[in-house]
CSV table of C-alpha atoms and ligand atoms in Angstrom, one decimal:
chain,number,residue,atom,x,y,z
U,88,MET,CA,10.8,-35.1,-41.3
U,89,SER,CA,8.7,-33.3,-44.0
U,90,ARG,CA,10.8,-32.4,-47.0
U,91,GLY,CA,13.9,-32.8,-45.0
U,92,HIS,CA,12.9,-30.2,-42.4
U,93,TRP,CA,12.1,-30.9,-38.7
U,94,THR,CA,8.5,-29.8,-38.0
U,95,ASP,CA,5.9,-30.3,-35.3
U,96,ALA,CA,5.0,-33.5,-37.1
U,97,ASP,CA,8.3,-34.9,-35.8
U,98,ILE,CA,7.4,-34.5,-32.2
U,99,PRO,CA,7.1,-38.0,-30.7
U,100,ASP,CA,4.3,-39.1,-28.4
U,101,LEU,CA,4.8,-37.5,-25.0
U,102,THR,CA,2.1,-39.3,-23.1
U,103,GLY,CA,3.2,-39.7,-19.5
U,104,ARG,CA,5.7,-36.8,-19.7
U,105,THR,CA,5.5,-33.6,-17.7
U,106,ALA,CA,6.7,-30.3,-19.1
U,107,MET,CA,6.9,-26.7,-17.9
U,108,VAL,CA,7.2,-23.7,-20.1
U,109,THR,CA,8.0,-20.3,-18.6
U,110,GLY,CA,6.2,-17.4,-20.3
U,111,ALA,CA,3.7,-19.8,-21.7
U,112,ASN,CA,0.9,-17.3,-21.9
U,113,ALA,CA,2.2,-15.5,-25.0
U,114,GLY,CA,4.5,-15.6,-28.0
U,115,LEU,CA,6.8,-18.6,-28.5
U,116,GLY,CA,5.9,-20.1,-25.1
U,117,LEU,CA,2.3,-20.4,-26.0
U,118,HIS,CA,3.2,-22.4,-29.2
U,119,GLU,CA,5.7,-24.5,-27.3
U,120,ALA,CA,3.0,-25.4,-24.7
U,121,ARG,CA,0.4,-26.1,-27.4
U,122,GLN,CA,2.7,-28.5,-29.3
U,123,LEU,CA,3.8,-30.4,-26.2
U,124,ALA,CA,0.2,-30.8,-25.0
U,125,ARG,CA,-1.0,-31.8,-28.4
U,126,HIS,CA,1.5,-34.6,-28.4
U,127,GLY,CA,0.3,-35.9,-25.0
U,128,ALA,CA,2.5,-34.2,-22.4
U,129,HIS,CA,1.1,-32.8,-19.2
U,130,VAL,CA,2.0,-29.1,-19.5
U,131,LEU,CA,2.5,-26.6,-16.8
U,132,LEU,CA,1.9,-23.1,-18.2
U,133,ALA,CA,4.0,-20.8,-16.1
U,134,ALA,CA,2.8,-17.2,-16.2
U,135,ARG,CA,3.3,-14.1,-14.1
U,136,ASN,CA,-0.1,-12.5,-14.8
U,137,ARG,CA,-3.0,-14.6,-13.8
U,138,ASP,CA,-5.5,-13.2,-16.2
U,139,ARG,CA,-3.2,-13.5,-19.2
U,140,GLY,CA,-2.3,-17.0,-18.0
U,141,ARG,CA,-6.0,-18.0,-17.7
U,142,ALA,CA,-6.8,-16.6,-21.1
U,143,ALA,CA,-4.0,-18.7,-22.6
U,144,LEU,CA,-5.1,-21.8,-20.8
U,145,GLU,CA,-8.7,-21.3,-22.1
U,146,ARG,CA,-7.4,-20.8,-25.6
U,147,LEU,CA,-5.3,-24.0,-25.5
U,148,ALA,CA,-8.1,-26.0,-23.8
U,149,ALA,CA,-10.2,-25.5,-26.9
U,150,GLU,CA,-7.6,-27.4,-28.8
U,151,VAL,CA,-6.2,-30.1,-26.5
U,152,PRO,CA,-7.8,-32.0,-23.6
U,153,ALA,CA,-8.0,-29.6,-20.6
U,154,GLU,CA,-6.6,-32.2,-18.2
U,155,ARG,CA,-3.2,-31.9,-19.9
U,156,LEU,CA,-3.0,-28.2,-19.0
U,157,GLU,CA,-2.2,-26.5,-15.7
U,158,LEU,CA,-1.6,-22.9,-14.9
U,159,VAL,CA,1.1,-22.1,-12.4
U,160,ALA,CA,2.2,-18.7,-11.1
U,161,LEU,CA,5.8,-17.6,-11.8
U,162,ASP,CA,7.3,-14.1,-11.8
U,163,LEU,CA,11.0,-14.5,-12.7
U,164,ALA,CA,11.7,-11.0,-11.6
U,165,ASP,CA,10.9,-12.0,-8.0
U,166,LEU,CA,13.0,-14.9,-6.4
U,167,GLU,CA,10.3,-15.3,-3.8
U,168,SER,CA,7.9,-16.3,-6.6
U,169,VAL,CA,10.5,-18.6,-8.1
U,170,ARG,CA,11.0,-20.3,-4.8
U,171,ALA,CA,7.3,-20.6,-4.1
U,172,LEU,CA,6.7,-22.4,-7.4
U,173,ALA,CA,9.7,-24.7,-7.1
U,174,ALA,CA,8.6,-25.7,-3.5
U,175,ASP,CA,5.1,-26.3,-4.8
U,176,LEU,CA,6.3,-28.5,-7.7
U,177,THR,CA,8.9,-30.5,-5.8
U,178,GLY,CA,6.3,-31.1,-3.1
U,179,ARG,CA,3.7,-32.6,-5.4
U,180,LEU,CA,5.2,-33.7,-8.7
U,181,SER,CA,6.9,-37.1,-9.1
U,182,ARG,CA,8.7,-36.1,-12.3
U,183,LEU,CA,9.6,-33.2,-14.5
U,184,ASP,CA,10.7,-34.3,-18.0
U,185,LEU,CA,11.1,-30.9,-19.7
U,186,LEU,CA,11.8,-27.5,-18.4
U,187,LEU,CA,11.6,-24.8,-21.1
U,188,ASN,CA,13.3,-21.6,-19.9
U,189,ASN,CA,11.5,-19.5,-22.4
U,190,ALA,CA,10.2,-16.3,-20.8
U,191,GLY,CA,12.0,-13.1,-21.5
U,192,VAL,CA,11.9,-9.3,-21.7
U,193,MET,CA,13.7,-7.1,-24.1
U,194,ALA,CA,15.0,-3.6,-24.6
U,195,VAL,CA,13.5,-2.0,-21.4
U,196,PRO,CA,14.2,1.7,-22.2
U,197,GLU,CA,15.4,2.7,-18.8
U,198,ARG,CA,17.3,0.7,-16.2
U,199,ARG,CA,14.7,-1.1,-13.9
U,200,GLU,CA,15.2,-3.6,-11.2
U,201,THR,CA,13.6,-6.9,-10.1
U,202,ALA,CA,12.2,-7.4,-6.6
U,203,GLN,CA,15.7,-8.3,-5.3
U,204,GLY,CA,17.3,-5.3,-7.0
U,205,PHE,CA,18.8,-7.0,-10.1
U,206,GLU,CA,18.8,-5.2,-13.4
U,207,LEU,CA,15.5,-6.3,-14.9
U,208,GLN,CA,16.6,-8.0,-18.1
U,209,PHE,CA,19.6,-9.9,-16.6
U,210,GLY,CA,17.5,-10.6,-13.5
U,211,THR,CA,14.5,-12.0,-15.4
U,212,ASN,CA,16.1,-13.7,-18.4
U,213,HIS,CA,19.1,-15.2,-16.7
U,214,LEU,CA,19.0,-15.1,-12.9
U,215,GLY,CA,15.3,-16.1,-12.6
U,216,HIS,CA,15.9,-19.1,-14.8
U,217,PHE,CA,19.2,-19.9,-13.1
U,218,ALA,CA,17.3,-20.1,-9.8
U,219,LEU,CA,14.3,-21.9,-11.1
U,220,THR,CA,16.5,-24.6,-12.8
U,221,GLY,CA,18.6,-25.1,-9.7
U,222,LEU,CA,15.6,-25.4,-7.4
U,223,LEU,CA,13.9,-27.9,-9.8
U,224,LEU,CA,17.1,-29.9,-10.1
U,225,PRO,CA,16.0,-32.6,-7.6
U,226,LEU,CA,12.9,-33.3,-9.7
U,227,LEU,CA,14.9,-33.2,-13.0
U,228,LEU,CA,17.6,-35.5,-11.6
U,229,ARG,CA,15.0,-38.2,-10.6
U,230,THR,CA,13.3,-38.1,-14.0
U,231,GLU,CA,15.1,-40.3,-16.6
U,232,GLY,CA,16.0,-38.5,-19.8
U,233,SER,CA,14.9,-35.0,-18.5
U,234,ARG,CA,16.0,-31.9,-20.4
U,235,VAL,CA,16.4,-28.2,-19.7
U,236,VAL,CA,16.1,-26.0,-22.7
U,237,THR,CA,17.1,-22.4,-22.3
U,238,MET,CA,16.2,-19.7,-24.9
U,239,SER,CA,19.0,-17.5,-26.1
U,240,SER,CA,19.0,-15.2,-29.2
U,241,PHE,CA,21.1,-14.4,-32.2
U,242,LEU,CA,21.7,-11.2,-30.3
U,243,HIS,CA,23.8,-13.1,-27.8
U,244,ARG,CA,26.5,-12.6,-30.5
U,245,LEU,CA,26.6,-8.9,-29.7
U,246,GLY,CA,26.4,-9.4,-25.9
U,247,ARG,CA,29.1,-8.3,-23.5
U,248,LEU,CA,29.1,-9.9,-20.1
U,249,ASP,CA,31.0,-7.7,-17.7
U,250,LEU,CA,31.4,-9.8,-14.5
U,251,ASP,CA,32.2,-6.6,-12.6
U,252,ASP,CA,29.0,-4.9,-13.7
U,253,LEU,CA,26.4,-7.6,-14.2
U,254,GLN,CA,23.7,-5.3,-13.0
U,255,SER,CA,24.6,-2.6,-15.5
U,256,GLU,CA,25.0,-0.1,-12.7
U,257,ARG,CA,27.9,1.7,-14.4
U,258,ARG,CA,26.6,1.6,-17.9
U,259,TYR,CA,23.0,0.8,-19.1
U,260,SER,CA,21.6,0.6,-22.5
U,261,PRO,CA,18.3,-1.2,-23.4
U,262,TYR,CA,19.8,-3.6,-26.0
U,263,GLY,CA,23.2,-3.8,-24.2
U,264,ALA,CA,21.5,-5.3,-21.2
U,265,TYR,CA,19.3,-7.6,-23.3
U,266,ASN,CA,22.2,-8.9,-25.4
U,267,ALA,CA,24.2,-9.5,-22.2
U,268,SER,CA,21.3,-11.5,-20.7
U,269,LYS,CA,21.0,-13.6,-23.8
U,270,LEU,CA,24.8,-14.3,-23.8
U,271,ALA,CA,24.3,-15.3,-20.1
U,272,ASN,CA,21.6,-17.7,-21.3
U,273,ALA,CA,24.1,-19.2,-23.7
U,274,VAL,CA,27.0,-19.4,-21.1
U,275,PHE,CA,24.6,-20.9,-18.5
U,276,THR,CA,23.4,-23.6,-21.0
U,277,VAL,CA,27.0,-24.6,-21.7
U,278,GLU,CA,28.2,-24.4,-18.1
U,279,LEU,CA,25.2,-26.4,-16.8
U,280,ASP,CA,26.0,-29.1,-19.5
U,281,ARG,CA,29.6,-29.3,-18.3
U,282,ARG,CA,28.5,-29.7,-14.7
U,283,LEU,CA,25.8,-32.2,-15.5
U,284,ARG,CA,28.3,-34.3,-17.5
U,285,ALA,CA,30.9,-34.1,-14.7
U,286,ALA,CA,28.3,-35.2,-12.2
U,287,ARG,CA,27.3,-38.0,-14.6
U,288,ALA,CA,23.8,-36.8,-14.3
U,289,GLY,CA,21.3,-37.9,-17.0
U,290,VAL,CA,19.8,-34.4,-17.4
U,291,LEU,CA,20.5,-32.6,-20.7
U,292,SER,CA,21.1,-28.9,-20.9
U,293,ILE,CA,20.4,-27.6,-24.4
U,294,GLY,CA,20.1,-24.1,-26.0
U,295,ALA,CA,17.7,-22.7,-28.6
U,296,HIS,CA,16.9,-19.5,-30.4
U,297,PRO,CA,13.9,-18.6,-32.6
U,298,GLY,CA,15.5,-16.4,-35.1
U,299,TYR,CA,13.4,-13.3,-35.7
U,300,SER,CA,9.8,-14.2,-34.8
U,301,ALA,CA,6.6,-12.2,-34.6
U,302,THR,CA,5.7,-12.0,-31.0
U,303,GLU,CA,5.1,-9.4,-28.3
U,304,LEU,CA,8.8,-9.2,-27.4
U,305,GLN,CA,9.5,-6.3,-29.6
U,306,SER,CA,6.8,-4.2,-28.0
U,307,SER,CA,6.4,-5.3,-24.4
U,308,GLY,CA,9.8,-3.9,-23.2
U,309,PRO,CA,9.7,-0.6,-25.1
U,310,ARG,CA,6.1,-0.1,-23.9
U,311,MET,CA,7.4,0.1,-20.3
U,312,GLY,CA,8.1,3.7,-21.2
U,313,GLY,CA,11.0,6.1,-20.6
U,314,GLY,CA,14.3,6.1,-22.5
U,315,GLY,CA,13.7,9.5,-24.1
U,316,LEU,CA,13.7,9.8,-27.9
U,317,PHE,CA,15.2,6.3,-28.3
U,318,GLY,CA,12.5,4.8,-26.1
U,319,ARG,CA,9.7,6.5,-28.0
U,320,LEU,CA,11.1,5.7,-31.5
U,321,ASN,CA,11.8,2.0,-30.5
U,322,ALA,CA,8.2,1.7,-29.1
U,323,LEU,CA,6.9,3.0,-32.4
U,324,VAL,CA,9.1,1.5,-35.1
U,325,THR,CA,10.0,-2.0,-33.8
U,326,PRO,CA,6.4,-3.3,-33.3
U,327,ALA,CA,5.5,-1.9,-36.8
U,328,VAL,CA,8.4,-3.5,-38.6
U,329,THR,CA,8.3,-6.9,-36.8
U,330,PRO,CA,5.1,-8.4,-38.5
U,331,LEU,CA,6.6,-7.5,-41.9
U,332,MET,CA,10.1,-8.9,-41.3
U,333,ALA,CA,9.7,-11.8,-38.8
U,334,GLN,CA,8.7,-15.4,-39.3
U,335,PRO,CA,5.5,-16.7,-37.7
U,336,ALA,CA,5.8,-17.5,-34.0
U,337,ALA,CA,4.7,-21.1,-34.5
U,338,ARG,CA,7.9,-21.6,-36.6
U,339,GLY,CA,10.0,-19.7,-34.2
U,340,ALA,CA,9.0,-22.1,-31.5
U,341,LEU,CA,10.4,-25.1,-33.4
U,342,PRO,CA,14.1,-24.9,-32.3
U,343,ALA,CA,13.1,-25.0,-28.6
U,344,LEU,CA,10.7,-27.9,-29.3
U,345,ARG,CA,13.3,-29.8,-31.3
U,346,ALA,CA,15.8,-29.3,-28.4
U,347,ALA,CA,13.2,-30.6,-26.0
U,348,VAL,CA,12.1,-33.7,-27.8
U,349,ASP,CA,14.3,-34.9,-30.7
U,350,PRO,CA,16.0,-38.1,-29.5
U,351,ALA,CA,19.1,-37.2,-31.6
U,352,VAL,CA,19.9,-34.1,-29.5
U,353,THR,CA,22.7,-34.2,-26.9
U,354,GLY,CA,23.7,-31.9,-24.1
U,355,GLY,CA,25.4,-28.6,-24.8
U,356,GLU,CA,23.9,-28.3,-28.3
U,357,TYR,CA,22.2,-25.2,-29.6
U,358,TYR,CA,19.3,-25.2,-32.1
U,359,GLY,CA,18.1,-22.3,-34.3
U,360,PRO,CA,16.6,-21.6,-37.8
U,361,HIS,CA,18.4,-23.1,-40.8
U,362,LEU,CA,18.5,-20.2,-43.3
U,363,PRO,CA,21.6,-18.0,-43.6
U,364,GLY,CA,21.7,-15.5,-40.8
U,365,GLU,CA,19.5,-17.8,-38.7
U,366,MET,CA,16.7,-15.3,-38.7
U,367,ARG,CA,14.1,-17.7,-40.2
U,368,GLY,CA,13.7,-21.3,-41.1
U,369,TYR,CA,13.3,-24.7,-39.7
U,370,PRO,CA,15.3,-25.9,-36.7
U,371,VAL,CA,18.8,-27.2,-37.1
U,372,LYS,CA,21.9,-27.5,-34.9
U,373,VAL,CA,23.7,-24.1,-34.9
U,374,ALA,CA,26.6,-22.7,-33.0
U,375,TYR,CA,27.0,-20.2,-30.2
U,376,ARG,CA,29.7,-17.7,-30.6
U,377,ARG,CA,33.0,-18.8,-29.0
U,378,ALA,CA,32.5,-16.8,-25.7
U,379,ALA,CA,29.6,-19.0,-24.7
U,380,HIS,CA,32.2,-21.9,-24.4
U,381,ASP,CA,34.7,-19.9,-22.4
U,382,PRO,CA,35.3,-21.9,-19.2
U,383,GLY,CA,36.4,-18.8,-17.3
U,384,LEU,CA,33.3,-16.9,-18.2
U,385,GLY,CA,31.2,-20.0,-17.4
U,386,THR,CA,32.7,-20.3,-13.9
U,387,GLY,CA,32.5,-16.6,-13.3
U,388,LEU,CA,28.9,-16.3,-14.3
U,389,TRP,CA,28.0,-19.5,-12.4
U,390,ASP,CA,29.6,-18.3,-9.1
U,391,ALA,CA,28.1,-14.8,-9.4
U,392,SER,CA,24.7,-16.3,-10.0
U,393,VAL,CA,25.0,-18.6,-7.0
U,394,ALA,CA,26.0,-15.6,-4.9
U,395,LEU,CA,23.1,-13.5,-6.1
U,396,THR,CA,20.3,-16.0,-5.9
U,397,SER,CA,21.6,-18.3,-3.1
U,398,VAL,CA,20.7,-21.3,-5.3
U,399,ASP,CA,23.8,-23.5,-5.3
U,400,TYR,CA,22.9,-26.6,-7.2
U,401,ALA,CA,24.0,-28.6,-4.2
U,402,GLU,CA,22.7,-31.8,-5.8
U,403,LEU,CA,25.6,-31.7,-8.2
U,404,ALA,CA,28.0,-31.7,-5.2
U,405,GLY,CA,31.1,-33.6,-5.8
U,406,VAL,CA,31.5,-31.9,-9.2
U,407,SER,CA,35.0,-30.4,-9.4
U,408,ASP,CA,35.1,-26.6,-9.7
U,409,ARG,CA,36.5,-26.9,-13.2
U,410,PRO,CA,35.6,-30.1,-14.9
U,411,THR,CA,38.5,-31.5,-16.8
U,412,GLU,CA,36.8,-33.8,-19.3
U,413,GLU,CA,36.1,-32.8,-23.0
P,237,NAP,N1,10.6,-13.1,-30.8
P,237,NAP,C1,11.9,-13.1,-31.2
P,237,NAP,O1,12.2,-12.7,-32.4
P,237,NAP,C2,13.0,-13.6,-30.3
P,237,NAP,C3,14.3,-13.5,-30.8
P,237,NAP,C4,15.3,-14.0,-30.0
P,237,NAP,C5,15.0,-14.5,-28.8
P,237,NAP,N2,13.7,-14.5,-28.3
P,237,NAP,C6,13.5,-15.1,-27.0
P,237,NAP,O2,12.4,-15.9,-27.0
P,237,NAP,C7,11.8,-15.9,-25.7
P,237,NAP,C8,10.3,-15.7,-25.7
P,237,NAP,O3,10.0,-14.5,-26.2
P,237,NAP,P1,8.8,-14.1,-27.1
P,237,NAP,O4,9.3,-13.6,-28.4
P,237,NAP,O5,7.8,-15.2,-27.1
P,237,NAP,O6,8.2,-12.8,-26.4
P,237,NAP,P2,6.8,-12.4,-25.8
P,237,NAP,O7,5.7,-12.7,-26.8
P,237,NAP,O8,7.0,-11.0,-25.3
P,237,NAP,O9,6.6,-13.4,-24.6
P,237,NAP,C9,7.5,-13.3,-23.5
P,237,NAP,C10,6.9,-14.1,-22.3
P,237,NAP,O10,7.7,-14.0,-21.2
P,237,NAP,C11,6.9,-13.6,-20.1
P,237,NAP,N3,7.7,-12.9,-19.1
P,237,NAP,C12,8.3,-11.7,-19.2
P,237,NAP,N4,8.7,-11.3,-18.0
P,237,NAP,C13,8.4,-12.3,-17.1
P,237,NAP,C14,8.6,-12.5,-15.7
P,237,NAP,N5,9.2,-11.5,-15.0
P,237,NAP,N6,8.2,-13.6,-15.2
P,237,NAP,C15,7.6,-14.5,-15.9
P,237,NAP,N7,7.3,-14.4,-17.2
P,237,NAP,C16,7.7,-13.3,-17.8
P,237,NAP,C17,5.8,-12.8,-20.7
P,237,NAP,O11,4.7,-12.6,-19.8
P,237,NAP,P3,3.7,-11.4,-19.9
P,237,NAP,O12,2.7,-11.8,-21.0
P,237,NAP,O13,3.1,-11.3,-18.5
P,237,NAP,O14,4.5,-10.2,-20.3
P,237,NAP,C18,5.5,-13.6,-21.9
P,237,NAP,O15,4.7,-14.7,-21.5
P,237,NAP,C19,12.5,-14.9,-24.9
P,237,NAP,O16,13.5,-15.5,-24.0
P,237,NAP,C20,13.2,-14.0,-25.9
P,237,NAP,O17,14.4,-13.4,-25.5
P,237,NAP,C21,12.7,-14.1,-29.1
């Protein structure tokens, strides 16, 4: 560690490992992919937009050997796309060491839906990743020491997960739905860890958050338009303020990278920036708010996610409904 902080210099040699980063064409995902490939991993860059994906691949190929990089198509807002990618990968890969559930969309001004009719932020940020992880579980289970890292946010602290209105049909607000989706990311990470432990599976489920980092997140959702005065103000103010307030994206990517590769990390942990407020800094172990560990919420969200996606993590069969250890 340099001056006591964990940095990209602490990433070990990853030669022979295969990693996939969702939303790898921009923001934090691009930095995560860059560092993993720089340290020798074969990196699958999952992107929904082929042109943006190709541009990112070309950018990274100027810095790392091109044979370490591969572009794959993934639209988390369409379970058909998630299924197609998972089928492709399970059909041809022999291992998957690291799955970084990074992609996300924030503060969509008006309620929108995914291809299957889920509220867009919950559907993309949580359900898409829930389905992707479950469908890739066979690959992860047969890869010794594999890890799933799921990106949450400090805003999970403000999230309210209403199991009777997961699709925000009764009540929608741009940040309400985002915060709920980020709490879902946290609850999923902890519940997956419980189930993996109960099944004595070697896969680790770990959470991360980037603090406040300068990326496209603050502008891409609001740019979708709508939302009246709030939407217009948000689209104007947030992208203008972010570069002044936020830490560089390369630093914001470090908590997810540490969760993915630090040998000292264990399942169920959560990594974020070290400075007070966790908005900026170097990656350290931090804590979810208590709701993320609520077993009732964990089971409720899990069961609802299985019902909505038809992905049932059958490979963990034999796991009791409510694991008793801990
Ligand atoms: N930046 C922050 O301050 C901050 C704070 C807390 C948490 N986070 C979390 O960090 C993660 C990465 O965000 P970021 O800041 O790097 O934002 P970003 O620059 O906007 O990047 C988001 C990435 O997600 C992709 N994406 C969005 N919807 C998708 C879909 N339906 N299918 C596949 N990919 C999709 C985007 O693809 P396109 O390029 O095609 O749009 C892009 O590659 C998110 O989970 C976010 O919630 C960020």
